[in-house]
Amino acid sequence: MIKKIQFSNTARHGLARIIARSGLCSRSQAINWVRQGRIQVNGRRIYNPEQRIATGSSRIEVNGAPLLDVPRIYLAVNKPRGLVTTTRDEHGRATVYQVLEQSGLPWVAPVGRLDQASEGLLLMSNDSAWAAALLEPQHHVIKTYRVQIRGVPEPMAFTQMRKGVVCSGEKLAVAEVSLLRSGGRTAWLDIQIEEGRNRHLRRLLNALNFPVLRLMRIAIGPLQLGNLHRGKWRHLTLDELRDLDHAAGFSRTQKYVWPQGE
């Protein structure tokens, strides 16, 4: 059931933040809407996205309609290679939103990223607070990757991966790494990392002279990619959501709403 968005009666927040927290759109979209004059507060049009609003006593309208609290959506997507993990791409490249075409879902955003050449498990949601908790480095939510590399590492190379290397002023390391199999000139590794810097594994492995040939994310915390086919998506189950909440130390203030038809 869609409800009026609820905040503390005394809380004051920036207008764009309030709109984004409703789950209606991204923060950047909310900023644009405010600047375009599409938002009214208590009958007055507001153009400053950072305008502080008394949320408990204010009537906010978007394009003349009351701002409602959109049911939270939590998706697992098996992202194919070749798609970028952005809402819109300035270079015209295909985005992960092609996977969701004709789904009829409300707006959702990627939780973290997978670069264009990578594939595998990607979470998408309109719950920005939940997404932020999963991405917070101090929460140590492990991401697991299956990686094919050129070359076969010796034990000392695995030690160096765990110890880390400095690339462009950033220390890049893995939490754990194991050799799955090797043959000829390539090897397959299972790698776990706690934080995902930009192109983290590609940069780390390249620095150690093991170019990445294929990179798949197969788990985020306790959530496994499983048998979800490439280019497909599904809703998270209640148990999966609870497990991810626990992994991220996320205290849920809103009841999980089962998708229609589930």
mmCIF file of C-alpha atoms in Angstrom:
data_model
loop_
_atom_site.group_PDB
_atom_site.id
_atom_site.type_symbol
_atom_site.label_atom_id
_atom_site.label_comp_id
_atom_site.label_asym_id
_atom_site.label_seq_id
_atom_site.Cartn_x
_atom_site.Cartn_y
_atom_site.Cartn_z
ATOM 1 C CA MET A 1 0.000 0.000 0.000
ATOM 2 C CA ILE A 2 1.325 3.453 -0.915
ATOM 3 C CA LYS A 3 1.324 5.808 2.064
ATOM 4 C CA LYS A 4 2.095 9.402 2.780
ATOM 5 C CA ILE A 5 5.764 9.708 3.563
ATOM 6 C CA GLN A 6 6.408 9.876 7.306
ATOM 7 C CA PHE A 7 9.112 11.862 9.070
ATOM 8 C CA SER A 8 9.532 13.234 12.563
ATOM 9 C CA ASN A 9 7.225 16.187 13.240
ATOM 10 C CA THR A 10 10.207 18.359 14.130
ATOM 11 C CA ALA A 11 12.748 17.151 11.545
ATOM 12 C CA ARG A 12 14.000 19.510 8.855
ATOM 13 C CA HIS A 13 15.730 18.155 5.763
ATOM 14 C CA GLY A 14 16.805 19.422 2.358
ATOM 15 C CA LEU A 15 13.952 19.273 -0.158
ATOM 16 C CA ALA A 16 15.798 17.140 -2.735
ATOM 17 C CA ARG A 17 16.790 14.687 -0.025
ATOM 18 C CA ILE A 18 13.183 14.311 1.105
ATOM 19 C CA ILE A 19 12.018 13.568 -2.437
ATOM 20 C CA ALA A 20 14.803 11.033 -3.019
ATOM 21 C CA ARG A 21 14.133 9.318 0.313
ATOM 22 C CA SER A 22 10.539 8.750 -0.750
ATOM 23 C CA GLY A 23 11.859 6.287 -3.342
ATOM 24 C CA LEU A 24 10.317 8.250 -6.198
ATOM 25 C CA CYS A 25 13.578 9.132 -7.963
ATOM 26 C CA SER A 26 17.309 9.592 -7.546
ATOM 27 C CA ARG A 27 18.836 12.526 -5.651
ATOM 28 C CA SER A 28 20.112 14.053 -8.910
ATOM 29 C CA GLN A 29 16.666 13.771 -10.505
ATOM 30 C CA ALA A 30 15.097 15.383 -7.447
ATOM 31 C CA ILE A 31 17.561 18.285 -7.681
ATOM 32 C CA ASN A 32 16.649 18.804 -11.337
ATOM 33 C CA TRP A 33 12.919 18.675 -10.599
ATOM 34 C CA VAL A 34 13.256 21.332 -7.901
ATOM 35 C CA ARG A 35 15.297 23.606 -10.163
ATOM 36 C CA GLN A 36 12.736 23.140 -12.939
ATOM 37 C CA GLY A 37 9.985 24.412 -10.635
ATOM 38 C CA ARG A 38 8.129 21.099 -10.501
ATOM 39 C CA ILE A 39 7.973 20.991 -6.692
ATOM 40 C CA GLN A 40 5.640 22.928 -4.403
ATOM 41 C CA VAL A 41 5.736 23.072 -0.615
ATOM 42 C CA ASN A 42 2.553 24.259 1.096
ATOM 43 C CA GLY A 43 1.392 25.720 -2.215
ATOM 44 C CA ARG A 44 4.617 27.650 -2.842
ATOM 45 C CA ARG A 45 6.985 26.702 -5.657
ATOM 46 C CA ILE A 46 10.532 26.044 -4.406
ATOM 47 C CA TYR A 47 13.616 26.296 -6.632
ATOM 48 C CA ASN A 48 16.379 25.611 -4.087
ATOM 49 C CA PRO A 49 17.064 21.851 -3.778
ATOM 50 C CA GLU A 50 18.722 22.384 -0.378
ATOM 51 C CA GLN A 51 15.819 24.385 1.072
ATOM 52 C CA ARG A 52 15.223 23.057 4.596
ATOM 53 C CA ILE A 53 11.700 21.771 5.013
ATOM 54 C CA ALA A 54 9.787 20.945 8.205
ATOM 55 C CA THR A 55 8.859 17.479 7.006
ATOM 56 C CA GLY A 56 6.273 16.585 9.605
ATOM 57 C CA SER A 57 4.035 19.558 8.893
ATOM 58 C CA SER A 58 4.700 20.375 5.227
ATOM 59 C CA ARG A 59 2.623 19.418 2.189
ATOM 60 C CA ILE A 60 4.953 18.552 -0.685
ATOM 61 C CA GLU A 61 3.645 18.198 -4.229
ATOM 62 C CA VAL A 62 5.426 16.881 -7.330
ATOM 63 C CA ASN A 63 3.872 18.110 -10.579
ATOM 64 C CA GLY A 64 0.764 18.986 -8.600
ATOM 65 C CA ALA A 65 0.384 15.553 -6.963
ATOM 66 C CA PRO A 66 1.122 14.808 -3.283
ATOM 67 C CA LEU A 67 4.512 13.244 -2.572
ATOM 68 C CA LEU A 68 3.875 9.645 -1.557
ATOM 69 C CA ASP A 69 6.129 7.057 -0.008
ATOM 70 C CA VAL A 70 6.799 4.556 -2.802
ATOM 71 C CA PRO A 71 7.000 0.877 -1.724
ATOM 72 C CA ARG A 72 10.623 -0.210 -1.477
ATOM 73 C CA ILE A 73 11.898 -2.475 -4.240
ATOM 74 C CA TYR A 74 14.903 -4.821 -3.884
ATOM 75 C CA LEU A 75 16.193 -6.614 -6.972
ATOM 76 C CA ALA A 76 18.956 -9.052 -7.850
ATOM 77 C CA VAL A 77 20.167 -8.618 -11.432
ATOM 78 C CA ASN A 78 22.588 -10.774 -13.408
ATOM 79 C CA LYS A 79 24.320 -8.005 -15.349
ATOM 80 C CA PRO A 80 25.752 -9.052 -18.717
ATOM 81 C CA ARG A 81 29.061 -7.767 -20.006
ATOM 82 C CA GLY A 82 28.797 -4.691 -22.214
ATOM 83 C CA LEU A 83 26.308 -2.735 -20.078
ATOM 84 C CA VAL A 84 27.311 0.278 -17.984
ATOM 85 C CA THR A 85 25.955 0.676 -14.466
ATOM 86 C CA THR A 86 24.499 4.166 -14.771
ATOM 87 C CA THR A 87 21.068 5.698 -15.228
ATOM 88 C CA ARG A 88 22.097 7.500 -18.410
ATOM 89 C CA ASP A 89 25.367 7.345 -20.308
ATOM 90 C CA GLU A 90 26.713 10.493 -21.938
ATOM 91 C CA HIS A 91 28.480 8.386 -24.574
ATOM 92 C CA GLY A 92 25.300 6.595 -25.606
ATOM 93 C CA ARG A 93 26.414 3.186 -24.344
ATOM 94 C CA ALA A 94 23.839 0.570 -23.361
ATOM 95 C CA THR A 95 23.007 0.610 -19.630
ATOM 96 C CA VAL A 96 21.872 -1.977 -17.114
ATOM 97 C CA TYR A 97 18.377 -0.481 -17.314
ATOM 98 C CA GLN A 98 17.885 -2.379 -20.558
ATOM 99 C CA VAL A 99 17.512 -5.489 -18.391
ATOM 100 C CA LEU A 100 14.498 -3.870 -16.689
ATOM 101 C CA GLU A 101 12.749 -2.622 -19.829
ATOM 102 C CA GLN A 102 8.987 -3.307 -19.827
ATOM 103 C CA SER A 103 9.199 -4.509 -16.200
ATOM 104 C CA GLY A 104 6.687 -1.908 -14.994
ATOM 105 C CA LEU A 105 8.821 -1.331 -11.898
ATOM 106 C CA PRO A 106 9.171 2.053 -10.194
ATOM 107 C CA TRP A 107 12.514 3.832 -10.331
ATOM 108 C CA VAL A 108 15.441 1.851 -8.913
ATOM 109 C CA ALA A 109 19.168 2.570 -8.811
ATOM 110 C CA PRO A 110 22.217 0.297 -8.866
ATOM 111 C CA VAL A 111 23.665 -0.485 -5.436
ATOM 112 C CA GLY A 112 27.350 -0.027 -6.154
ATOM 113 C CA ARG A 113 28.713 -0.741 -9.600
ATOM 114 C CA LEU A 114 30.133 -3.263 -12.005
ATOM 115 C CA ASP A 115 32.228 -1.851 -14.815
ATOM 116 C CA GLN A 116 31.213 -2.311 -18.439
ATOM 117 C CA ALA A 117 33.425 -5.349 -19.001
ATOM 118 C CA SER A 118 32.317 -7.090 -15.779
ATOM 119 C CA GLU A 119 29.255 -9.241 -15.199
ATOM 120 C CA GLY A 120 27.286 -10.973 -12.494
ATOM 121 C CA LEU A 121 25.335 -10.065 -9.378
ATOM 122 C CA LEU A 122 24.132 -6.477 -9.088
ATOM 123 C CA LEU A 123 21.617 -5.213 -6.550
ATOM 124 C CA MET A 124 19.143 -2.498 -7.535
ATOM 125 C CA SER A 125 16.750 -0.678 -5.225
ATOM 126 C CA ASN A 126 14.901 2.558 -4.559
ATOM 127 C CA ASP A 127 15.852 2.375 -0.867
ATOM 128 C CA SER A 128 18.792 4.784 -0.713
ATOM 129 C CA ALA A 129 19.415 4.322 3.028
ATOM 130 C CA TRP A 130 19.654 0.537 2.610
ATOM 131 C CA ALA A 131 21.987 0.928 -0.365
ATOM 132 C CA ALA A 132 24.248 3.282 1.593
ATOM 133 C CA ALA A 133 24.466 0.785 4.473
ATOM 134 C CA LEU A 134 25.527 -2.019 2.126
ATOM 135 C CA LEU A 135 28.205 0.177 0.538
ATOM 136 C CA GLU A 136 29.616 1.592 3.794
ATOM 137 C CA PRO A 137 33.204 0.234 4.055
ATOM 138 C CA GLN A 138 33.097 -0.021 7.850
ATOM 139 C CA HIS A 139 30.243 -2.551 7.600
ATOM 140 C CA HIS A 140 32.583 -4.994 5.814
ATOM 141 C CA VAL A 141 30.006 -6.519 3.486
ATOM 142 C CA ILE A 142 32.074 -9.023 1.500
ATOM 143 C CA LYS A 143 31.777 -9.175 -2.300
ATOM 144 C CA THR A 144 32.881 -12.403 -3.972
ATOM 145 C CA TYR A 145 34.175 -12.562 -7.541
ATOM 146 C CA ARG A 146 35.144 -15.348 -9.918
ATOM 147 C CA VAL A 147 37.992 -14.073 -12.064
ATOM 148 C CA GLN A 148 39.843 -15.503 -15.043
ATOM 149 C CA ILE A 149 43.349 -14.106 -15.434
ATOM 150 C CA ARG A 150 46.220 -14.497 -17.849
ATOM 151 C CA GLY A 151 49.037 -16.272 -16.056
ATOM 152 C CA VAL A 152 49.146 -18.699 -13.118
ATOM 153 C CA PRO A 153 50.032 -17.097 -9.762
ATOM 154 C CA GLU A 154 52.625 -18.584 -7.436
ATOM 155 C CA PRO A 155 51.956 -18.603 -3.653
ATOM 156 C CA MET A 156 53.887 -15.347 -3.209
ATOM 157 C CA ALA A 157 51.510 -13.601 -5.616
ATOM 158 C CA PHE A 158 48.529 -14.585 -3.455
ATOM 159 C CA THR A 159 50.339 -13.195 -0.428
ATOM 160 C CA GLN A 160 50.890 -9.918 -2.280
ATOM 161 C CA MET A 161 47.203 -9.735 -3.257
ATOM 162 C CA ARG A 162 46.218 -10.008 0.412
ATOM 163 C CA LYS A 163 48.913 -7.559 1.497
ATOM 164 C CA GLY A 164 47.910 -5.103 -1.233
ATOM 165 C CA VAL A 165 49.584 -2.806 -3.711
ATOM 166 C CA VAL A 166 49.400 0.962 -4.143
ATOM 167 C CA CYS A 167 47.901 2.148 -7.445
ATOM 168 C CA SER A 168 47.540 5.878 -8.145
ATOM 169 C CA GLY A 169 47.783 6.616 -4.435
ATOM 170 C CA GLU A 170 45.183 4.013 -3.414
ATOM 171 C CA LYS A 171 45.977 0.798 -1.591
ATOM 172 C CA LEU A 172 44.214 -2.112 -3.270
ATOM 173 C CA ALA A 173 44.013 -5.487 -1.551
ATOM 174 C CA VAL A 174 41.801 -8.553 -1.298
ATOM 175 C CA ALA A 175 40.295 -10.042 1.848
ATOM 176 C CA GLU A 176 40.781 -13.593 0.545
ATOM 177 C CA VAL A 177 41.828 -15.335 -2.658
ATOM 178 C CA SER A 178 41.955 -18.969 -3.747
ATOM 179 C CA LEU A 179 42.929 -20.813 -6.923
ATOM 180 C CA LEU A 180 40.018 -22.708 -8.467
ATOM 181 C CA ARG A 181 41.819 -24.191 -11.442
ATOM 182 C CA SER A 182 44.536 -23.438 -13.941
ATOM 183 C CA GLY A 183 45.413 -24.657 -17.377
ATOM 184 C CA GLY A 184 47.866 -23.552 -19.986
ATOM 185 C CA ARG A 185 48.330 -19.820 -19.700
ATOM 186 C CA THR A 186 45.281 -18.869 -17.629
ATOM 187 C CA ALA A 187 43.826 -19.425 -14.172
ATOM 188 C CA TRP A 188 40.478 -19.004 -12.421
ATOM 189 C CA LEU A 189 40.412 -17.411 -8.968
ATOM 190 C CA ASP A 190 37.759 -16.834 -6.324
ATOM 191 C CA ILE A 191 38.404 -13.441 -4.727
ATOM 192 C CA GLN A 192 36.701 -11.645 -1.840
ATOM 193 C CA ILE A 193 36.967 -7.917 -1.173
ATOM 194 C CA GLU A 194 35.445 -5.752 1.549
ATOM 195 C CA GLU A 195 35.370 -2.480 -0.359
ATOM 196 C CA GLY A 196 35.071 -1.872 -4.048
ATOM 197 C CA ARG A 197 37.158 0.993 -5.319
ATOM 198 C CA ASN A 198 36.874 1.940 -8.973
ATOM 199 C CA ARG A 199 38.017 -1.080 -11.059
ATOM 200 C CA HIS A 200 39.520 -2.462 -7.859
ATOM 201 C CA LEU A 201 40.374 -5.992 -8.976
ATOM 202 C CA ARG A 202 41.396 -5.096 -12.516
ATOM 203 C CA ARG A 203 43.870 -2.501 -11.272
ATOM 204 C CA LEU A 204 45.247 -4.767 -8.550
ATOM 205 C CA LEU A 205 45.719 -7.777 -10.809
ATOM 206 C CA ASN A 206 47.166 -5.717 -13.657
ATOM 207 C CA ALA A 207 49.701 -4.248 -11.226
ATOM 208 C CA LEU A 208 50.794 -7.815 -10.431
ATOM 209 C CA ASN A 209 50.998 -8.684 -14.153
ATOM 210 C CA PHE A 210 47.876 -10.849 -14.214
ATOM 211 C CA PRO A 211 45.555 -9.159 -16.743
ATOM 212 C CA VAL A 212 41.869 -9.915 -16.190
ATOM 213 C CA LEU A 213 40.178 -11.873 -18.973
ATOM 214 C CA ARG A 214 36.788 -12.286 -17.324
ATOM 215 C CA LEU A 215 35.323 -10.971 -14.072
ATOM 216 C CA MET A 216 32.033 -12.127 -12.533
ATOM 217 C CA ARG A 217 30.553 -11.110 -9.183
ATOM 218 C CA ILE A 218 28.974 -14.223 -7.698
ATOM 219 C CA ALA A 219 27.957 -13.025 -4.213
ATOM 220 C CA ILE A 220 27.273 -9.930 -2.125
ATOM 221 C CA GLY A 221 27.484 -10.798 1.560
ATOM 222 C CA PRO A 222 25.261 -13.862 2.057
ATOM 223 C CA LEU A 223 23.411 -13.370 -1.238
ATOM 224 C CA GLN A 224 24.500 -15.721 -4.030
ATOM 225 C CA LEU A 225 24.014 -15.188 -7.759
ATOM 226 C CA GLY A 226 22.888 -18.801 -7.959
ATOM 227 C CA ASN A 227 21.050 -19.881 -11.102
ATOM 228 C CA LEU A 228 19.790 -16.435 -12.094
ATOM 229 C CA HIS A 229 20.332 -16.336 -15.847
ATOM 230 C CA ARG A 230 22.421 -13.671 -17.546
ATOM 231 C CA GLY A 231 20.358 -10.583 -18.362
ATOM 232 C CA LYS A 232 17.548 -11.555 -15.951
ATOM 233 C CA TRP A 233 16.358 -10.100 -12.650
ATOM 234 C CA ARG A 234 14.231 -11.125 -9.686
ATOM 235 C CA HIS A 235 12.904 -9.720 -6.427
ATOM 236 C CA LEU A 236 14.824 -10.584 -3.281
ATOM 237 C CA THR A 237 13.020 -12.904 -0.894
ATOM 238 C CA LEU A 238 12.191 -11.804 2.628
ATOM 239 C CA ASP A 239 14.873 -14.102 4.067
ATOM 240 C CA GLU A 240 17.486 -12.744 1.640
ATOM 241 C CA LEU A 241 16.591 -9.189 2.556
ATOM 242 C CA ARG A 242 16.830 -9.943 6.272
ATOM 243 C CA ASP A 243 20.236 -11.564 5.767
ATOM 244 C CA LEU A 244 21.521 -8.528 3.854
ATOM 245 C CA ASP A 245 20.080 -6.179 6.487
ATOM 246 C CA HIS A 246 22.009 -8.112 9.130
ATOM 247 C CA ALA A 247 25.231 -8.121 7.086
ATOM 248 C CA ALA A 248 25.028 -4.342 6.627
ATOM 249 C CA GLY A 249 23.933 -3.584 10.192
ATOM 250 C CA PHE A 250 20.801 -1.980 8.759
ATOM 251 C CA SER A 251 17.901 -1.269 11.128
ATOM 252 C CA ARG A 252 14.718 -1.366 9.118
ATOM 253 C CA THR A 253 12.091 1.271 9.960
ATOM 254 C CA GLN A 254 9.719 0.358 7.131
ATOM 255 C CA LYS A 255 7.983 -2.961 6.692
ATOM 256 C CA TYR A 256 9.100 -4.987 3.697
ATOM 257 C CA VAL A 257 6.329 -5.049 1.072
ATOM 258 C CA TRP A 258 6.052 -8.163 -1.082
ATOM 259 C CA PRO A 259 5.829 -7.361 -4.805
ATOM 260 C CA GLN A 260 2.464 -7.890 -6.413
ATOM 261 C CA GLY A 261 2.198 -11.316 -7.952
ATOM 262 C CA GLU A 262 4.918 -12.828 -5.758
#
